[in-house]
PDB file of C-alpha atoms and ligand atoms in Angstrom:
ATOM      1  CA  UNK A 836      -0.042  -0.235   0.196  1.00 88.00           C
ATOM      2  CA  UNK A 837       1.443   3.546  -0.825  1.00 94.00           C
ATOM      3  CA  UNK A 838       1.418   6.552   1.316  1.00 97.00           C
ATOM      4  CA  UNK A 839      -0.171   9.428   0.711  1.00 98.00           C
ATOM      5  CA  UNK A 840       0.849  12.980   2.695  1.00 97.00           C
ATOM      6  CA  UNK A 841      -2.170  14.280   2.766  1.00 95.00           C
ATOM      7  CA  UNK A 842      -2.017  18.066   1.163  1.00 91.00           C
ATOM      8  CA  UNK A 843      -0.399  20.837   3.357  1.00 86.00           C
ATOM      9  CA  UNK A 844      -2.895  23.779   4.315  1.00 71.00           C
ATOM     10  CA  UNK A 845      -2.468  25.447   0.886  1.00 66.00           C
ATOM     11  CA  UNK A 846       0.284  26.142  -2.042  1.00 70.00           C
ATOM     12  CA  UNK A 847       1.832  28.637   0.433  1.00 75.00           C
ATOM     13  CA  UNK A 848       4.817  28.696  -1.629  1.00 79.00           C
ATOM     14  CA  UNK A 849       2.683  30.655  -4.562  1.00 82.00           C
ATOM     15  CA  UNK A 850       1.400  33.210  -1.352  1.00 84.00           C
ATOM     16  CA  UNK A 851       4.843  34.030  -0.259  1.00 89.00           C
ATOM     17  CA  UNK A 852       6.690  33.299  -3.331  1.00 90.00           C
ATOM     18  CA  UNK A 853       9.937  34.562  -1.912  1.00 92.00           C
ATOM     19  CA  UNK A 854       9.944  30.818  -0.288  1.00 92.00           C
ATOM     20  CA  UNK A 855      10.241  28.931  -4.007  1.00 91.00           C
ATOM     21  CA  UNK A 856      14.080  29.032  -4.422  1.00 94.00           C
ATOM     22  CA  UNK A 857      14.293  27.463  -0.866  1.00 95.00           C
ATOM     23  CA  UNK A 858      12.043  24.141  -1.779  1.00 94.00           C
ATOM     24  CA  UNK A 859      13.787  21.336  -1.230  1.00 96.00           C
ATOM     25  CA  UNK A 860      12.726  17.845  -2.808  1.00 97.00           C
ATOM     26  CA  UNK A 861      12.729  15.050   0.344  1.00 98.00           C
ATOM     27  CA  UNK A 862      11.303  11.440  -0.210  1.00 98.00           C
ATOM     28  CA  UNK A 863       9.529  10.175   3.123  1.00 98.00           C
ATOM     29  CA  UNK A 864      10.357   6.711   3.546  1.00 98.00           C
ATOM     30  CA  UNK A 865       7.063   5.471   5.662  1.00 98.00           C
ATOM     31  CA  UNK A 866       8.817   2.543   6.951  1.00 98.00           C
ATOM     32  CA  UNK A 867       6.243  -0.426   8.118  1.00 98.00           C
ATOM     33  CA  UNK A 868       7.264  -3.449   9.925  1.00 97.00           C
ATOM     34  CA  UNK A 869       7.260  -6.275   7.224  1.00 97.00           C
ATOM     35  CA  UNK A 870      10.146  -8.926   6.045  1.00 98.00           C
ATOM     36  CA  UNK A 871      12.450  -6.837   3.705  1.00 98.00           C
ATOM     37  CA  UNK A 872      14.924  -8.825   1.458  1.00 98.00           C
ATOM     38  CA  UNK A 873      18.232  -7.983   0.267  1.00 98.00           C
ATOM     39  CA  UNK A 874      16.594  -6.490  -2.940  1.00 98.00           C
ATOM     40  CA  UNK A 875      14.672  -4.458  -1.129  1.00 98.00           C
ATOM     41  CA  UNK A 876      15.304  -0.757   0.273  1.00 98.00           C
ATOM     42  CA  UNK A 877      14.524  -1.066   3.845  1.00 98.00           C
ATOM     43  CA  UNK A 878      15.250  -0.226   7.648  1.00 98.00           C
ATOM     44  CA  UNK A 879      16.382  -2.816   9.844  1.00 98.00           C
ATOM     45  CA  UNK A 880      16.433  -5.178   6.854  1.00 98.00           C
ATOM     46  CA  UNK A 881      19.009  -7.451   5.654  1.00 98.00           C
ATOM     47  CA  UNK A 882      22.093  -5.792   3.252  1.00 98.00           C
ATOM     48  CA  UNK A 883      22.897  -6.477  -0.352  1.00 98.00           C
ATOM     49  CA  UNK A 884      26.533  -7.401   1.024  1.00 98.00           C
ATOM     50  CA  UNK A 885      29.491  -9.836  -1.267  1.00 98.00           C
ATOM     51  CA  UNK A 886      30.175 -13.167   0.443  1.00 97.00           C
ATOM     52  CA  UNK A 887      33.520 -11.913  -0.228  1.00 96.00           C
ATOM     53  CA  UNK A 888      33.670  -8.287   0.915  1.00 97.00           C
ATOM     54  CA  UNK A 889      34.220  -7.806   4.571  1.00 97.00           C
ATOM     55  CA  UNK A 890      31.582  -6.599   7.258  1.00 98.00           C
ATOM     56  CA  UNK A 891      32.101  -3.476   8.765  1.00 98.00           C
ATOM     57  CA  UNK A 892      33.313  -3.674  12.349  1.00 98.00           C
ATOM     58  CA  UNK A 893      33.598  -0.570  14.893  1.00 98.00           C
ATOM     59  CA  UNK A 894      37.247  -0.911  16.554  1.00 97.00           C
ATOM     60  CA  UNK A 895      36.499   2.554  18.420  1.00 97.00           C
ATOM     61  CA  UNK A 896      37.892   2.187  22.155  1.00 96.00           C
ATOM     62  CA  UNK A 897      34.542   2.146  24.428  1.00 96.00           C
ATOM     63  CA  UNK A 898      32.888  -0.863  26.649  1.00 95.00           C
ATOM     64  CA  UNK A 899      30.920  -3.536  24.522  1.00 96.00           C
ATOM     65  CA  UNK A 900      31.026  -5.927  27.103  1.00 97.00           C
ATOM     66  CA  UNK A 901      27.970  -4.679  28.857  1.00 97.00           C
ATOM     67  CA  UNK A 902      24.921  -4.186  27.412  1.00 98.00           C
ATOM     68  CA  UNK A 903      21.354  -5.764  26.519  1.00 98.00           C
ATOM     69  CA  UNK A 904      21.911  -8.710  24.403  1.00 98.00           C
ATOM     70  CA  UNK A 905      20.299  -7.936  20.659  1.00 98.00           C
ATOM     71  CA  UNK A 906      18.343 -11.292  20.568  1.00 97.00           C
ATOM     72  CA  UNK A 907      16.752 -10.949  23.924  1.00 98.00           C
ATOM     73  CA  UNK A 908      15.387  -7.341  22.303  1.00 98.00           C
ATOM     74  CA  UNK A 909      13.904  -8.853  18.952  1.00 97.00           C
ATOM     75  CA  UNK A 910      13.052 -12.050  21.199  1.00 97.00           C
ATOM     76  CA  UNK A 911      10.923  -9.560  23.655  1.00 97.00           C
ATOM     77  CA  UNK A 912       9.251  -7.444  21.243  1.00 97.00           C
ATOM     78  CA  UNK A 913       7.794 -11.283  19.233  1.00 96.00           C
ATOM     79  CA  UNK A 914       6.469 -11.982  22.466  1.00 97.00           C
ATOM     80  CA  UNK A 915       4.973  -8.249  23.036  1.00 96.00           C
ATOM     81  CA  UNK A 916       3.372  -8.191  19.273  1.00 94.00           C
ATOM     82  CA  UNK A 917       1.541 -11.716  20.450  1.00 95.00           C
ATOM     83  CA  UNK A 918       0.908 -11.127  23.368  1.00 96.00           C
ATOM     84  CA  UNK A 919      -1.111  -7.687  22.121  1.00 93.00           C
ATOM     85  CA  UNK A 920      -2.495  -8.989  19.443  1.00 92.00           C
ATOM     86  CA  UNK A 921      -4.308 -11.913  21.417  1.00 95.00           C
ATOM     87  CA  UNK A 922      -5.194 -10.467  24.052  1.00 94.00           C
ATOM     88  CA  UNK A 923      -5.684  -6.153  23.647  1.00 90.00           C
ATOM     89  CA  UNK A 924      -6.607  -5.494  26.804  1.00 92.00           C
ATOM     90  CA  UNK A 925      -4.463  -7.297  28.884  1.00 94.00           C
ATOM     91  CA  UNK A 926      -0.940  -8.420  26.995  1.00 94.00           C
ATOM     92  CA  UNK A 927       1.123 -10.503  28.133  1.00 97.00           C
ATOM     93  CA  UNK A 928       0.526 -13.645  30.836  1.00 97.00           C
ATOM     94  CA  UNK A 929       2.072 -13.866  33.732  1.00 97.00           C
ATOM     95  CA  UNK A 930       4.086 -16.435  32.089  1.00 97.00           C
ATOM     96  CA  UNK A 931       5.616 -13.886  29.374  1.00 97.00           C
ATOM     97  CA  UNK A 932       6.073 -10.968  32.135  1.00 97.00           C
ATOM     98  CA  UNK A 933       8.488 -13.673  33.952  1.00 97.00           C
ATOM     99  CA  UNK A 934       9.995 -14.227  31.252  1.00 97.00           C
ATOM    100  CA  UNK A 935      10.578 -10.688  29.597  1.00 97.00           C
ATOM    101  CA  UNK A 936      11.887  -9.638  33.001  1.00 96.00           C
ATOM    102  CA  UNK A 937      14.963 -12.251  32.508  1.00 96.00           C
ATOM    103  CA  UNK A 938      15.671  -9.712  29.438  1.00 96.00           C
ATOM    104  CA  UNK A 939      18.255  -7.746  31.303  1.00 95.00           C
ATOM    105  CA  UNK A 940      20.771  -5.550  30.580  1.00 97.00           C
ATOM    106  CA  UNK A 941      24.344  -6.829  31.964  1.00 97.00           C
ATOM    107  CA  UNK A 942      27.994  -8.162  31.010  1.00 97.00           C
ATOM    108  CA  UNK A 943      26.635 -10.567  29.109  1.00 98.00           C
ATOM    109  CA  UNK A 944      29.389 -10.769  26.936  1.00 97.00           C
ATOM    110  CA  UNK A 945      33.080 -10.793  29.470  1.00 97.00           C
ATOM    111  CA  UNK A 946      35.139 -11.951  26.689  1.00 97.00           C
ATOM    112  CA  UNK A 947      35.374  -8.866  24.946  1.00 97.00           C
ATOM    113  CA  UNK A 948      38.361  -5.558  25.584  1.00 97.00           C
ATOM    114  CA  UNK A 949      36.901  -2.437  25.086  1.00 96.00           C
ATOM    115  CA  UNK A 950      38.817  -2.242  21.545  1.00 96.00           C
ATOM    116  CA  UNK A 951      37.983  -5.794  20.034  1.00 98.00           C
ATOM    117  CA  UNK A 952      36.035  -5.501  16.565  1.00 98.00           C
ATOM    118  CA  UNK A 953      32.567  -6.022  16.967  1.00 98.00           C
ATOM    119  CA  UNK A 954      30.148  -5.918  13.323  1.00 98.00           C
ATOM    120  CA  UNK A 955      28.281  -3.231  12.735  1.00 98.00           C
ATOM    121  CA  UNK A 956      24.528  -3.563  12.929  1.00 98.00           C
ATOM    122  CA  UNK A 957      22.593  -2.878   9.683  1.00 98.00           C
ATOM    123  CA  UNK A 958      20.366   0.148  10.011  1.00 98.00           C
ATOM    124  CA  UNK A 959      18.951   1.049   6.167  1.00 98.00           C
ATOM    125  CA  UNK A 960      19.223   0.017   2.970  1.00 98.00           C
ATOM    126  CA  UNK A 961      17.830   2.378  -0.032  1.00 98.00           C
ATOM    127  CA  UNK A 962      17.631   1.980  -3.400  1.00 98.00           C
ATOM    128  CA  UNK A 963      17.823   4.837  -5.931  1.00 98.00           C
ATOM    129  CA  UNK A 964      15.526   3.291  -8.209  1.00 98.00           C
ATOM    130  CA  UNK A 965      12.906   3.710  -4.807  1.00 98.00           C
ATOM    131  CA  UNK A 966      14.102   6.965  -3.674  1.00 97.00           C
ATOM    132  CA  UNK A 967      15.183   8.699  -7.050  1.00 90.00           C
ATOM    133  CA  UNK A 968      16.563  11.933  -5.076  1.00 93.00           C
ATOM    134  CA  UNK A 969      18.913   9.673  -3.049  1.00 97.00           C
ATOM    135  CA  UNK A 970      22.646  11.427  -3.392  1.00 96.00           C
ATOM    136  CA  UNK A 971      24.564   9.178  -5.640  1.00 97.00           C
ATOM    137  CA  UNK A 972      28.752   8.752  -5.478  1.00 97.00           C
ATOM    138  CA  UNK A 973      29.162   7.869  -9.260  1.00 97.00           C
ATOM    139  CA  UNK A 974      27.326   5.286 -10.922  1.00 97.00           C
ATOM    140  CA  UNK A 975      25.948   3.346  -7.887  1.00 98.00           C
ATOM    141  CA  UNK A 976      22.312   2.600  -7.225  1.00 98.00           C
ATOM    142  CA  UNK A 977      21.952   1.753  -3.445  1.00 98.00           C
ATOM    143  CA  UNK A 978      22.956   3.140  -0.356  1.00 98.00           C
ATOM    144  CA  UNK A 979      23.822   1.103   3.138  1.00 98.00           C
ATOM    145  CA  UNK A 980      23.767   2.538   6.220  1.00 98.00           C
ATOM    146  CA  UNK A 981      25.231   1.014   9.314  1.00 98.00           C
ATOM    147  CA  UNK A 982      25.807   1.422  12.961  1.00 98.00           C
ATOM    148  CA  UNK A 983      27.251   0.819  16.120  1.00 98.00           C
ATOM    149  CA  UNK A 984      24.603   0.198  18.895  1.00 97.00           C
ATOM    150  CA  UNK A 985      26.854   1.957  21.460  1.00 96.00           C
ATOM    151  CA  UNK A 986      26.205   6.011  21.731  1.00 94.00           C
ATOM    152  CA  UNK A 987      29.979   6.287  22.983  1.00 92.00           C
ATOM    153  CA  UNK A 988      32.323   7.093  20.278  1.00 96.00           C
ATOM    154  CA  UNK A 989      34.367  10.378  20.268  1.00 88.00           C
ATOM    155  CA  UNK A 990      34.076  13.356  23.333  1.00 87.00           C
ATOM    156  CA  UNK A 991      30.513  14.160  22.323  1.00 86.00           C
ATOM    157  CA  UNK A 992      28.935  10.103  22.826  1.00 90.00           C
ATOM    158  CA  UNK A 993      27.892   9.853  19.295  1.00 94.00           C
ATOM    159  CA  UNK A 994      26.745   6.741  16.711  1.00 97.00           C
ATOM    160  CA  UNK A 995      29.818   5.449  15.249  1.00 97.00           C
ATOM    161  CA  UNK A 996      27.803   5.502  11.218  1.00 98.00           C
ATOM    162  CA  UNK A 997      29.004   4.086   8.938  1.00 98.00           C
ATOM    163  CA  UNK A 998      27.932   4.367   5.017  1.00 98.00           C
ATOM    164  CA  UNK A 999      28.134   2.280   2.309  1.00 98.00           C
ATOM    165  CA  UNK A1000      27.291   3.104  -1.432  1.00 98.00           C
ATOM    166  CA  UNK A1001      27.821   0.805  -3.840  1.00 98.00           C
ATOM    167  CA  UNK A1002      26.353  -1.297  -7.654  1.00 98.00           C
ATOM    168  CA  UNK A1003      23.662  -3.597  -7.451  1.00 98.00           C
ATOM    169  CA  UNK A1004      24.823  -5.315 -10.125  1.00 98.00           C
ATOM    170  CA  UNK A1005      28.711  -5.596  -8.975  1.00 98.00           C
ATOM    171  CA  UNK A1006      27.418  -8.185  -6.222  1.00 98.00           C
ATOM    172  CA  UNK A1007      27.372 -11.570  -7.804  1.00 95.00           C
ATOM    173  CA  UNK A1008      26.870 -13.624  -4.374  1.00 96.00           C
ATOM    174  CA  UNK A1009      25.106 -11.582  -2.126  1.00 97.00           C
ATOM    175  CA  UNK A1010      25.381 -12.783   1.985  1.00 97.00           C
ATOM    176  CA  UNK A1011      22.635 -15.161   2.904  1.00 95.00           C
ATOM    177  CA  UNK A1012      23.885 -14.280   6.924  1.00 95.00           C
ATOM    178  CA  UNK A1013      24.581 -11.329   8.304  1.00 96.00           C
ATOM    179  CA  UNK A1014      27.251 -10.276  10.974  1.00 97.00           C
ATOM    180  CA  UNK A1015      25.753  -8.667  14.033  1.00 97.00           C
ATOM    181  CA  UNK A1016      27.291  -7.462  17.240  1.00 97.00           C
ATOM    182  CA  UNK A1017      26.226 -10.165  20.303  1.00 97.00           C
ATOM    183  CA  UNK A1018      25.021  -6.657  22.786  1.00 98.00           C
ATOM    184  CA  UNK A1019      23.407  -3.286  22.476  1.00 98.00           C
ATOM    185  CA  UNK A1020      23.955  -0.645  24.609  1.00 97.00           C
ATOM    186  CA  UNK A1021      20.134   0.716  24.088  1.00 96.00           C
ATOM    187  CA  UNK A1022      17.193  -1.379  23.029  1.00 97.00           C
ATOM    188  CA  UNK A1023      15.878   1.392  20.974  1.00 97.00           C
ATOM    189  CA  UNK A1024      19.219   1.415  18.528  1.00 98.00           C
ATOM    190  CA  UNK A1025      18.243  -1.813  17.280  1.00 98.00           C
ATOM    191  CA  UNK A1026      15.700  -1.614  14.070  1.00 98.00           C
ATOM    192  CA  UNK A1027      12.787  -3.555  13.793  1.00 98.00           C
ATOM    193  CA  UNK A1028      12.287  -4.952   9.899  1.00 98.00           C
ATOM    194  CA  UNK A1029      10.301  -2.633   7.844  1.00 98.00           C
ATOM    195  CA  UNK A1030       9.824  -1.991   4.619  1.00 98.00           C
ATOM    196  CA  UNK A1031       9.243   1.007   3.006  1.00 98.00           C
ATOM    197  CA  UNK A1032       6.507   3.154   1.106  1.00 98.00           C
ATOM    198  CA  UNK A1033       8.952   5.913  -0.228  1.00 98.00           C
ATOM    199  CA  UNK A1034       6.818   9.046  -0.908  1.00 98.00           C
ATOM    200  CA  UNK A1035       8.590  12.714  -2.820  1.00 97.00           C
ATOM    201  CA  UNK A1036       7.485  15.392  -1.039  1.00 96.00           C
ATOM    202  CA  UNK A1037       8.942  19.252  -0.556  1.00 95.00           C
ATOM    203  CA  UNK A1038      10.684  21.067   2.262  1.00 96.00           C
ATOM    204  CA  UNK A1039      11.204  24.119   3.533  1.00 96.00           C
ATOM    205  CA  UNK A1040      13.498  25.552   5.844  1.00 96.00           C
ATOM    206  CA  UNK A1041      13.044  25.550   9.693  1.00 96.00           C
ATOM    207  CA  UNK A1042      11.524  29.120  10.843  1.00 94.00           C
ATOM    208  CA  UNK A1043      14.846  30.169  12.409  1.00 94.00           C
ATOM    209  CA  UNK A1044      16.967  29.598   9.215  1.00 95.00           C
ATOM    210  CA  UNK A1045      14.772  31.620   7.207  1.00 95.00           C
ATOM    211  CA  UNK A1046      15.718  35.657   6.706  1.00 93.00           C
ATOM    212  CA  UNK A1047      13.754  38.058   8.547  1.00 92.00           C
ATOM    213  CA  UNK A1048      12.553  39.666   6.199  1.00 93.00           C
ATOM    214  CA  UNK A1049      10.709  36.258   4.965  1.00 94.00           C
ATOM    215  CA  UNK A1050       9.618  35.488   8.245  1.00 94.00           C
ATOM    216  CA  UNK A1051       7.368  38.866   8.597  1.00 93.00           C
ATOM    217  CA  UNK A1052       6.231  37.720   5.214  1.00 91.00           C
ATOM    218  CA  UNK A1053       4.775  34.306   6.048  1.00 91.00           C
ATOM    219  CA  UNK A1054       3.528  35.790   9.541  1.00 90.00           C
ATOM    220  CA  UNK A1055       1.098  37.640   8.030  1.00 89.00           C
ATOM    221  CA  UNK A1056      -0.594  34.556   6.423  1.00 86.00           C
ATOM    222  CA  UNK A1057       0.387  31.981   8.972  1.00 85.00           C
ATOM    223  CA  UNK A1058       1.424  31.047  12.946  1.00 86.00           C
ATOM    224  CA  UNK A1059       5.103  30.608  13.456  1.00 87.00           C
ATOM    225  CA  UNK A1060       4.221  27.655  14.541  1.00 89.00           C
ATOM    226  CA  UNK A1061       1.820  26.595  11.688  1.00 89.00           C
ATOM    227  CA  UNK A1062       4.870  27.069   9.401  1.00 92.00           C
ATOM    228  CA  UNK A1063       6.730  24.777  11.631  1.00 90.00           C
ATOM    229  CA  UNK A1064       4.975  22.062  12.481  1.00 91.00           C
ATOM    230  CA  UNK A1065       2.575  21.623   8.918  1.00 90.00           C
ATOM    231  CA  UNK A1066       4.320  23.791   6.325  1.00 91.00           C
ATOM    232  CA  UNK A1067       8.498  23.206   6.583  1.00 95.00           C
ATOM    233  CA  UNK A1068       9.326  19.753   7.595  1.00 97.00           C
ATOM    234  CA  UNK A1069       7.853  16.724   7.589  1.00 98.00           C
ATOM    235  CA  UNK A1070       8.442  14.130  10.491  1.00 98.00           C
ATOM    236  CA  UNK A1071       9.509  10.785  10.213  1.00 98.00           C
ATOM    237  CA  UNK A1072      12.488   8.977   8.772  1.00 98.00           C
ATOM    238  CA  UNK A1073      13.462  10.507   5.042  1.00 98.00           C
ATOM    239  CA  UNK A1074      16.064  11.713   2.781  1.00 98.00           C
ATOM    240  CA  UNK A1075      17.011  15.277   1.786  1.00 98.00           C
ATOM    241  CA  UNK A1076      14.795  18.140   2.769  1.00 98.00           C
ATOM    242  CA  UNK A1077      15.678  20.335   5.408  1.00 97.00           C
ATOM    243  CA  UNK A1078      16.921  20.043   8.905  1.00 97.00           C
ATOM    244  CA  UNK A1079      14.332  20.637  11.674  1.00 96.00           C
ATOM    245  CA  UNK A1080      16.450  22.740  14.019  1.00 96.00           C
ATOM    246  CA  UNK A1081      13.692  22.139  16.926  1.00 93.00           C
ATOM    247  CA  UNK A1082      16.293  22.138  19.982  1.00 94.00           C
ATOM    248  CA  UNK A1083      19.135  23.744  19.326  1.00 94.00           C
ATOM    249  CA  UNK A1084      18.284  26.148  16.583  1.00 94.00           C
ATOM    250  CA  UNK A1085      19.912  26.538  13.255  1.00 95.00           C
ATOM    251  CA  UNK A1086      24.187  26.006  13.540  1.00 94.00           C
ATOM    252  CA  UNK A1087      26.118  26.475  10.316  1.00 92.00           C
ATOM    253  CA  UNK A1088      27.126  22.931   8.349  1.00 95.00           C
ATOM    254  CA  UNK A1089      30.176  23.047   6.556  1.00 97.00           C
ATOM    255  CA  UNK A1090      32.225  20.034   5.324  1.00 98.00           C
ATOM    256  CA  UNK A1091      35.038  20.198   7.562  1.00 97.00           C
ATOM    257  CA  UNK A1092      37.472  18.851   4.546  1.00 98.00           C
ATOM    258  CA  UNK A1093      36.510  21.377   1.889  1.00 98.00           C
ATOM    259  CA  UNK A1094      33.872  23.704   3.979  1.00 98.00           C
ATOM    260  CA  UNK A1095      30.936  23.297   1.422  1.00 98.00           C
ATOM    261  CA  UNK A1096      27.867  23.200   3.000  1.00 97.00           C
ATOM    262  CA  UNK A1097      26.580  20.181   3.988  1.00 98.00           C
ATOM    263  CA  UNK A1098      22.588  18.704   3.675  1.00 97.00           C
ATOM    264  CA  UNK A1099      20.716  16.132   5.296  1.00 98.00           C
ATOM    265  CA  UNK A1100      21.057  12.715   4.060  1.00 98.00           C
ATOM    266  CA  UNK A1101      19.000  10.907   6.035  1.00 98.00           C
ATOM    267  CA  UNK A1102      16.822  11.292   8.738  1.00 98.00           C
ATOM    268  CA  UNK A1103      16.210   8.344  12.084  1.00 98.00           C
ATOM    269  CA  UNK A1104      13.284   9.633  13.417  1.00 98.00           C
ATOM    270  CA  UNK A1105      11.723   8.450  16.914  1.00 98.00           C
ATOM    271  CA  UNK A1106       8.287   9.139  15.800  1.00 98.00           C
ATOM    272  CA  UNK A1107       6.042   9.066  12.340  1.00 98.00           C
ATOM    273  CA  UNK A1108       3.849  11.696  13.343  1.00 98.00           C
ATOM    274  CA  UNK A1109       2.554  12.857  17.131  1.00 95.00           C
ATOM    275  CA  UNK A1110       0.900  15.410  18.438  1.00 92.00           C
ATOM    276  CA  UNK A1111       2.282  18.492  17.120  1.00 91.00           C
ATOM    277  CA  UNK A1112       3.178  17.087  13.768  1.00 95.00           C
ATOM    278  CA  UNK A1113      -0.770  15.028  13.216  1.00 94.00           C
ATOM    279  CA  UNK A1114      -1.602  16.913   9.858  1.00 95.00           C
ATOM    280  CA  UNK A1115       1.543  14.923   8.191  1.00 97.00           C
ATOM    281  CA  UNK A1116      -0.162  11.250   9.222  1.00 98.00           C
ATOM    282  CA  UNK A1117      -0.508   9.688   5.922  1.00 98.00           C
ATOM    283  CA  UNK A1118      -4.378   9.137   4.435  1.00 98.00           C
ATOM    284  CA  UNK A1119      -3.916   5.468   4.997  1.00 98.00           C
ATOM    285  CA  UNK A1120      -3.182   5.630   8.273  1.00 98.00           C
ATOM    286  CA  UNK A1121      -5.321   8.171   9.844  1.00 97.00           C
ATOM    287  CA  UNK A1122      -7.981   5.229  11.139  1.00 97.00           C
ATOM    288  CA  UNK A1123      -5.341   3.817  12.871  1.00 95.00           C
ATOM    289  CA  UNK A1124      -2.884   6.826  13.891  1.00 96.00           C
ATOM    290  CA  UNK A1125      -3.470   6.459  17.840  1.00 94.00           C
ATOM    291  CA  UNK A1126      -2.892   2.464  17.598  1.00 92.00           C
ATOM    292  CA  UNK A1127       0.224   1.058  20.247  1.00 89.00           C
ATOM    293  CA  UNK A1128       3.165   1.800  18.297  1.00 93.00           C
ATOM    294  CA  UNK A1129       1.479   2.888  14.916  1.00 96.00           C
ATOM    295  CA  UNK A1130       3.769   5.699  15.222  1.00 98.00           C
ATOM    296  CA  UNK A1131       7.383   4.302  16.151  1.00 98.00           C
ATOM    297  CA  UNK A1132       7.565   1.498  13.272  1.00 98.00           C
ATOM    298  CA  UNK A1133      11.119   0.758  13.510  1.00 98.00           C
ATOM    299  CA  UNK A1134      11.003   1.448  17.436  1.00 98.00           C
ATOM    300  CA  UNK A1135      14.544   3.027  16.972  1.00 98.00           C
ATOM    301  CA  UNK A1136      15.485   6.113  19.088  1.00 97.00           C
ATOM    302  CA  UNK A1137      18.511   7.799  18.507  1.00 96.00           C
ATOM    303  CA  UNK A1138      20.433  11.057  19.931  1.00 93.00           C
ATOM    304  CA  UNK A1139      17.463  13.130  20.838  1.00 94.00           C
ATOM    305  CA  UNK A1140      14.799  11.285  19.210  1.00 96.00           C
ATOM    306  CA  UNK A1141      15.810  13.018  15.356  1.00 97.00           C
ATOM    307  CA  UNK A1142      19.036  12.060  14.331  1.00 98.00           C
ATOM    308  CA  UNK A1143      19.863  13.325  10.901  1.00 98.00           C
ATOM    309  CA  UNK A1144      22.892  12.211   8.717  1.00 98.00           C
ATOM    310  CA  UNK A1145      23.969  15.553   6.873  1.00 98.00           C
ATOM    311  CA  UNK A1146      26.976  15.137   4.005  1.00 98.00           C
ATOM    312  CA  UNK A1147      28.958  17.378   2.028  1.00 98.00           C
ATOM    313  CA  UNK A1148      27.101  18.935  -1.170  1.00 96.00           C
ATOM    314  CA  UNK A1149      30.521  18.530  -3.095  1.00 97.00           C
ATOM    315  CA  UNK A1150      31.651  15.136  -2.258  1.00 98.00           C
ATOM    316  CA  UNK A1151      29.288  12.732  -0.428  1.00 98.00           C
ATOM    317  CA  UNK A1152      32.727  10.929   0.379  1.00 97.00           C
ATOM    318  CA  UNK A1153      33.664  13.118   2.788  1.00 98.00           C
ATOM    319  CA  UNK A1154      33.173  12.900   6.544  1.00 97.00           C
ATOM    320  CA  UNK A1155      29.460  13.047   7.244  1.00 97.00           C
ATOM    321  CA  UNK A1156      28.380  14.818  10.335  1.00 96.00           C
ATOM    322  CA  UNK A1157      25.164  13.529  13.148  1.00 96.00           C
ATOM    323  CA  UNK A1158      22.709  16.656  13.988  1.00 96.00           C
ATOM    324  CA  UNK A1159      21.465  15.818  16.916  1.00 95.00           C
ATOM    325  CA  UNK A1160      17.473  17.053  17.730  1.00 96.00           C
TER     326      UNK A1160
HETATM  327 ZN1   ZN B1973      31.047   0.974  18.504  1.00 73.46          ZN
HETATM  328 ZN1   ZN B1974      33.013  18.195   1.303  1.00 73.46          ZN
END
């Protein structure tokens, strides 16, 4: 089923023409739980990865012997999903509750030292055929995103995110099993497998990133709050578009290598919509928008909730940056 963003209140760029040159294409990914294959665009699905290419690992020093077992995280979600489907009012049985209580954070990998390489976790795979505006390196046609499930890298305690662009046709024999780290710092860094329903939309700059003159033109027609929540940027997982600087306000984004402006590549969002952004609920989801978990299909909550991977506008291979809002 496709997903369709309801029309914005009005074609506001024609009412405020100075906004038009600031428009940027974005693609809402609309992840929904499913069973993606290596040939699908996905969040938390298997990656199209050549048998003979080493799987990326994290070697940045940090504790990795303590955490939640990733197998437990998956099992817990499955138990809860079945329990609530079976008994929508009471949920898990006492036996299931007792079992879930054993899935604790602990020193589950005592053999690991702080620098042992651990496999990165597959987070997303995007085929350009599904996301036409996907920034690409050369003639590549798929982007793969992996991370280490510990937010403990560098002085800022960031995620260690790895991007891999490749040409799907180059993969003659794909891996059928994928390495995984044994533990995660937090369950909400482990994605629940989702298929995607990409939808192209248009976004405009964050309110505070607009020139003052333009802000006052817009303010003659809409509340700033309406512009922020319903007109400028969409919630949820997406490619491209503009950054929602909701917590920090805009900060300059320049590539550390060449100084070019950086742009959002992928935004990883804890919620596909919430009370403040319900105008963006896809038409197909409105009837079930308040169901448990409907707005949190990926089960990911990275950074402060909305994590954007920004890339250099001149060279995608220059180091990316993470912006957490
Ligand atoms: Zn790491
Ligand atoms: Zn650069």
